[in-house]
PDB file of N, CA and C in Angstrom:
ATOM      1  N   MET A   1      24.928  79.179  65.227  1.00  0.00           N
ATOM      2  CA  MET A   1      25.521  78.179  66.063  1.00  0.00           C
ATOM      3  C   MET A   1      25.960  78.756  67.306  1.00  0.00           C
ATOM      4  N   LYS A   2      26.061  77.955  67.796  1.00  0.00           N
ATOM      5  CA  LYS A   2      26.418  78.316  68.965  1.00  0.00           C
ATOM      6  C   LYS A   2      28.009  77.715  69.169  1.00  0.00           C
ATOM      7  N   THR A   3      28.663  78.522  70.212  1.00  0.00           N
ATOM      8  CA  THR A   3      29.912  77.777  69.910  1.00  0.00           C
ATOM      9  C   THR A   3      30.081  76.723  71.644  1.00  0.00           C
ATOM     10  N   GLN A   4      30.802  75.128  71.593  1.00  0.00           N
ATOM     11  CA  GLN A   4      30.380  75.093  72.847  1.00  0.00           C
ATOM     12  C   GLN A   4      31.643  75.621  73.560  1.00  0.00           C
ATOM     13  N   GLU A   5      31.616  75.739  74.850  1.00  0.00           N
ATOM     14  CA  GLU A   5      32.592  76.182  75.960  1.00  0.00           C
ATOM     15  C   GLU A   5      33.094  75.053  76.317  1.00  0.00           C
ATOM     16  N   LYS A   6      34.373  75.079  76.611  1.00  0.00           N
ATOM     17  CA  LYS A   6      35.303  74.540  77.089  1.00  0.00           C
ATOM     18  C   LYS A   6      35.475  74.515  78.820  1.00  0.00           C
ATOM     19  N   LYS A   7      34.733  73.305  79.341  1.00  0.00           N
ATOM     20  CA  LYS A   7      34.834  73.255  81.106  1.00  0.00           C
ATOM     21  C   LYS A   7      36.178  73.640  81.385  1.00  0.00           C
ATOM     22  N   PHE A   8      35.889  73.915  82.737  1.00  0.00           N
ATOM     23  CA  PHE A   8      37.324  74.559  83.591  1.00  0.00           C
ATOM     24  C   PHE A   8      37.422  73.075  83.943  1.00  0.00           C
ATOM     25  N   ARG A   9      38.611  72.209  84.202  1.00  0.00           N
ATOM     26  CA  ARG A   9      39.417  71.442  84.865  1.00  0.00           C
ATOM     27  C   ARG A   9      40.071  71.425  85.646  1.00  0.00           C
ATOM     28  N   PRO A  10      40.252  71.476  86.651  1.00  0.00           N
ATOM     29  CA  PRO A  10      40.901  72.003  87.985  1.00  0.00           C
ATOM     30  C   PRO A  10      42.206  70.548  87.807  1.00  0.00           C
ATOM     31  N   SER A  11      43.499  70.835  87.979  1.00  0.00           N
ATOM     32  CA  SER A  11      44.268  69.848  87.758  1.00  0.00           C
ATOM     33  C   SER A  11      44.475  69.101  89.011  1.00  0.00           C
ATOM     34  N   ALA A  12      44.136  69.654  90.419  1.00  0.00           N
ATOM     35  CA  ALA A  12      44.351  69.274  91.621  1.00  0.00           C
ATOM     36  C   ALA A  12      42.542  69.400  92.672  1.00  0.00           C
ATOM     37  N   GLY A  13      43.003  68.932  93.620  1.00  0.00           N
ATOM     38  CA  GLY A  13      41.568  69.180  94.609  1.00  0.00           C
ATOM     39  C   GLY A  13      40.794  67.454  94.522  1.00  0.00           C
ATOM     40  N   LYS A  14      39.910  67.603  95.609  1.00  0.00           N
ATOM     41  CA  LYS A  14      39.364  65.859  95.858  1.00  0.00           C
ATOM     42  C   LYS A  14      39.074  65.191  94.563  1.00  0.00           C
ATOM     43  N   GLY A  15      38.228  66.193  93.418  1.00  0.00           N
ATOM     44  CA  GLY A  15      37.391  65.689  92.495  1.00  0.00           C
ATOM     45  C   GLY A  15      38.514  65.221  91.443  1.00  0.00           C
ATOM     46  N   ASN A  16      39.989  65.340  91.624  1.00  0.00           N
ATOM     47  CA  ASN A  16      40.639  65.248  90.739  1.00  0.00           C
ATOM     48  C   ASN A  16      41.030  63.417  91.025  1.00  0.00           C
ATOM     49  N   ARG A  17      41.389  62.887  92.350  1.00  0.00           N
ATOM     50  CA  ARG A  17      41.593  61.842  92.642  1.00  0.00           C
ATOM     51  C   ARG A  17      40.360  61.109  92.778  1.00  0.00           C
ATOM     52  N   THR A  18      40.817  59.913  92.225  1.00  0.00           N
ATOM     53  CA  THR A  18      39.486  58.540  92.257  1.00  0.00           C
ATOM     54  C   THR A  18      40.306  57.632  93.082  1.00  0.00           C
ATOM     55  N   CYS A  19      39.799  56.245  93.444  1.00  0.00           N
ATOM     56  CA  CYS A  19      39.973  54.994  94.215  1.00  0.00           C
ATOM     57  C   CYS A  19      40.310  54.416  92.788  1.00  0.00           C
ATOM     58  N   ARG A  20      41.423  53.438  92.660  1.00  0.00           N
ATOM     59  CA  ARG A  20      41.711  52.989  91.466  1.00  0.00           C
ATOM     60  C   ARG A  20      40.725  51.875  91.511  1.00  0.00           C
ATOM     61  N   ARG A  21      40.153  51.305  92.741  1.00  0.00           N
ATOM     62  CA  ARG A  21      39.689  49.756  92.543  1.00  0.00           C
ATOM     63  C   ARG A  21      37.405  50.597  92.244  1.00  0.00           C
ATOM     64  N   CYS A  22      37.479  51.385  92.928  1.00  0.00           N
ATOM     65  CA  CYS A  22      35.952  51.534  93.054  1.00  0.00           C
ATOM     66  C   CYS A  22      35.588  53.143  92.077  1.00  0.00           C
ATOM     67  N   GLY A  23      36.546  53.772  92.278  1.00  0.00           N
ATOM     68  CA  GLY A  23      36.081  55.025  91.766  1.00  0.00           C
ATOM     69  C   GLY A  23      35.482  56.017  92.549  1.00  0.00           C
ATOM     70  N   THR A  24      35.313  56.205  93.513  1.00  0.00           N
ATOM     71  CA  THR A  24      34.913  56.990  94.928  1.00  0.00           C
ATOM     72  C   THR A  24      35.997  57.723  94.687  1.00  0.00           C
ATOM     73  N   HIS A  25      35.535  59.208  95.390  1.00  0.00           N
ATOM     74  CA  HIS A  25      36.033  60.475  95.391  1.00  0.00           C
ATOM     75  C   HIS A  25      36.574  60.755  96.944  1.00  0.00           C
ATOM     76  N   ARG A  26      35.663  60.059  97.761  1.00  0.00           N
ATOM     77  CA  ARG A  26      35.818  59.755  99.244  1.00  0.00           C
ATOM     78  C   ARG A  26      36.725  58.853 100.061  1.00  0.00           C
ATOM     79  N   GLY A  27      37.084  59.372 101.128  1.00  0.00           N
ATOM     80  CA  GLY A  27      38.244  58.695 101.959  1.00  0.00           C
ATOM     81  C   GLY A  27      39.683  57.848 101.286  1.00  0.00           C
ATOM     82  N   ILE A  28      40.376  59.006  99.852  1.00  0.00           N
ATOM     83  CA  ILE A  28      41.181  58.288  99.375  1.00  0.00           C
ATOM     84  C   ILE A  28      42.738  58.433 100.429  1.00  0.00           C
ATOM     85  N   ILE A  29      43.479  57.539 100.248  1.00  0.00           N
ATOM     86  CA  ILE A  29      44.498  57.159 100.732  1.00  0.00           C
ATOM     87  C   ILE A  29      45.425  57.473  99.658  1.00  0.00           C
ATOM     88  N   ARG A  30      46.640  58.311  99.568  1.00  0.00           N
ATOM     89  CA  ARG A  30      47.661  58.592  98.895  1.00  0.00           C
ATOM     90  C   ARG A  30      49.156  58.242  98.995  1.00  0.00           C
ATOM     91  N   ARG A  31      48.888  57.911 100.406  1.00  0.00           N
ATOM     92  CA  ARG A  31      50.174  57.600 100.678  1.00  0.00           C
ATOM     93  C   ARG A  31      50.940  56.369  99.994  1.00  0.00           C
ATOM     94  N   ALA A  32      52.084  56.594  99.552  1.00  0.00           N
ATOM     95  CA  ALA A  32      52.816  55.404  98.752  1.00  0.00           C
ATOM     96  C   ALA A  32      52.265  55.799  97.405  1.00  0.00           C
ATOM     97  N   ASP A  33      51.453  56.566  96.998  1.00  0.00           N
ATOM     98  CA  ASP A  33      50.468  56.515  96.032  1.00  0.00           C
ATOM     99  C   ASP A  33      49.955  55.175  95.889  1.00  0.00           C
ATOM    100  N   LEU A  34      49.305  55.261  96.948  1.00  0.00           N
ATOM    101  CA  LEU A  34      47.707  53.807  96.802  1.00  0.00           C
ATOM    102  C   LEU A  34      46.941  54.018  96.394  1.00  0.00           C
ATOM    103  N   MET A  35      46.180  55.156  96.238  1.00  0.00           N
ATOM    104  CA  MET A  35      45.518  55.749  95.572  1.00  0.00           C
ATOM    105  C   MET A  35      44.322  54.937  95.453  1.00  0.00           C
ATOM    106  N   ILE A  36      43.975  54.145  97.217  1.00  0.00           N
ATOM    107  CA  ILE A  36      42.963  53.744  96.544  1.00  0.00           C
ATOM    108  C   ILE A  36      42.024  54.143  98.497  1.00  0.00           C
ATOM    109  N   CYS A  37      40.500  54.033  98.167  1.00  0.00           N
ATOM    110  CA  CYS A  37      40.003  54.116  99.426  1.00  0.00           C
ATOM    111  C   CYS A  37      40.036  53.694 100.748  1.00  0.00           C
ATOM    112  N   ARG A  38      39.749  54.388 101.538  1.00  0.00           N
ATOM    113  CA  ARG A  38      39.768  53.380 102.954  1.00  0.00           C
ATOM    114  C   ARG A  38      38.919  52.143 103.210  1.00  0.00           C
ATOM    115  N   ARG A  39      37.703  52.522 102.578  1.00  0.00           N
ATOM    116  CA  ARG A  39      36.994  50.831 102.247  1.00  0.00           C
ATOM    117  C   ARG A  39      37.720  49.839 101.319  1.00  0.00           C
ATOM    118  N   CYS A  40      38.455  50.235 100.088  1.00  0.00           N
ATOM    119  CA  CYS A  40      39.232  49.602  99.721  1.00  0.00           C
ATOM    120  C   CYS A  40      40.363  48.911 100.568  1.00  0.00           C
ATOM    121  N   PHE A  41      40.852  49.677 101.284  1.00  0.00           N
ATOM    122  CA  PHE A  41      42.228  49.730 101.903  1.00  0.00           C
ATOM    123  C   PHE A  41      41.789  48.362 102.593  1.00  0.00           C
ATOM    124  N   ARG A  42      40.577  48.708 103.506  1.00  0.00           N
ATOM    125  CA  ARG A  42      40.360  47.445 104.950  1.00  0.00           C
ATOM    126  C   ARG A  42      40.354  46.324 103.950  1.00  0.00           C
ATOM    127  N   GLU A  43      39.783  46.253 102.566  1.00  0.00           N
ATOM    128  CA  GLU A  43      39.745  44.883 101.800  1.00  0.00           C
ATOM    129  C   GLU A  43      40.898  44.225 101.716  1.00  0.00           C
ATOM    130  N   ILE A  44      41.459  44.680 101.116  1.00  0.00           N
ATOM    131  CA  ILE A  44      42.763  44.594 100.238  1.00  0.00           C
ATOM    132  C   ILE A  44      44.525  44.653 101.125  1.00  0.00           C
ATOM    133  N   GLY A  45      44.408  45.621 101.871  1.00  0.00           N
ATOM    134  CA  GLY A  45      45.331  46.195 103.025  1.00  0.00           C
ATOM    135  C   GLY A  45      46.202  44.857 103.121  1.00  0.00           C
ATOM    136  N   GLU A  46      45.992  43.909 103.744  1.00  0.00           N
ATOM    137  CA  GLU A  46      46.901  43.056 103.824  1.00  0.00           C
ATOM    138  C   GLU A  46      47.393  42.208 102.873  1.00  0.00           C
ATOM    139  N   SER A  47      47.177  41.785 101.929  1.00  0.00           N
ATOM    140  CA  SER A  47      47.135  41.037 100.735  1.00  0.00           C
ATOM    141  C   SER A  47      48.385  42.064 100.380  1.00  0.00           C
ATOM    142  N   LEU A  48      48.267  43.565 100.312  1.00  0.00           N
ATOM    143  CA  LEU A  48      49.387  44.862  99.583  1.00  0.00           C
ATOM    144  C   LEU A  48      50.462  44.748 100.561  1.00  0.00           C
ATOM    145  N   GLY A  49      50.684  44.023 101.934  1.00  0.00           N
ATOM    146  CA  GLY A  49      51.922  43.896 102.632  1.00  0.00           C
ATOM    147  C   GLY A  49      51.646  44.906 103.653  1.00  0.00           C
ATOM    148  N   PHE A  50      50.171  45.894 104.768  1.00  0.00           N
ATOM    149  CA  PHE A  50      50.293  46.091 105.558  1.00  0.00           C
ATOM    150  C   PHE A  50      49.493  45.079 106.399  1.00  0.00           C
ATOM    151  N   LYS A  51      50.253  45.675 107.796  1.00  0.00           N
ATOM    152  CA  LYS A  51      49.774  44.712 108.662  1.00  0.00           C
ATOM    153  C   LYS A  51      49.335  45.412 110.351  1.00  0.00           C
ATOM    154  N   LYS A  52      48.263  44.994 110.813  1.00  0.00           N
ATOM    155  CA  LYS A  52      47.252  45.894 111.021  1.00  0.00           C
ATOM    156  C   LYS A  52      48.011  46.168 112.411  1.00  0.00           C
ATOM    157  N   THR A  53      48.533  47.210 113.428  1.00  0.00           N
ATOM    158  CA  THR A  53      48.826  47.412 114.835  1.00  0.00           C
ATOM    159  C   THR A  53      47.602  48.395 116.000  1.00  0.00           C
ATOM    160  N   GLY A  54      48.546  47.994 116.803  1.00  0.00           N
ATOM    161  CA  GLY A  54      48.164  49.196 118.018  1.00  0.00           C
ATOM    162  C   GLY A  54      46.655  48.151 118.690  1.00  0.00           C
ATOM    163  N   ALA A  55      46.078  49.266 118.758  1.00  0.00           N
ATOM    164  CA  ALA A  55      45.265  48.427 119.954  1.00  0.00           C
ATOM    165  C   ALA A  55      43.812  47.589 119.963  1.00  0.00           C
ATOM    166  N   ARG A  56      43.589  49.063 118.658  1.00  0.00           N
ATOM    167  CA  ARG A  56      42.299  48.377 118.356  1.00  0.00           C
ATOM    168  C   ARG A  56      42.485  47.724 116.591  1.00  0.00           C
ATOM    169  N   GLY A  57      43.458  47.487 116.287  1.00  0.00           N
ATOM    170  CA  GLY A  57      43.829  46.691 115.079  1.00  0.00           C
ATOM    171  C   GLY A  57      43.734  45.190 115.765  1.00  0.00           C
ATOM    172  N   GLY A  58      44.388  44.860 116.631  1.00  0.00           N
ATOM    173  CA  GLY A  58      44.659  43.687 116.983  1.00  0.00           C
ATOM    174  C   GLY A  58      46.220  42.825 116.540  1.00  0.00           C
TER     175      GLY A  58
END
């Protein structure tokens, strides 16, 4: 019988962090422990209390 090898799971890195809302690994915003991707942040940012500022934000 072949023994099952334990897979290496790093405790840090992009693969360890996922968006709380959609589960993607790309574009994660970690500021203030948000842990949501930039796309989800654009959808729900204002309801979290963030305001658009700057020339492009309006």
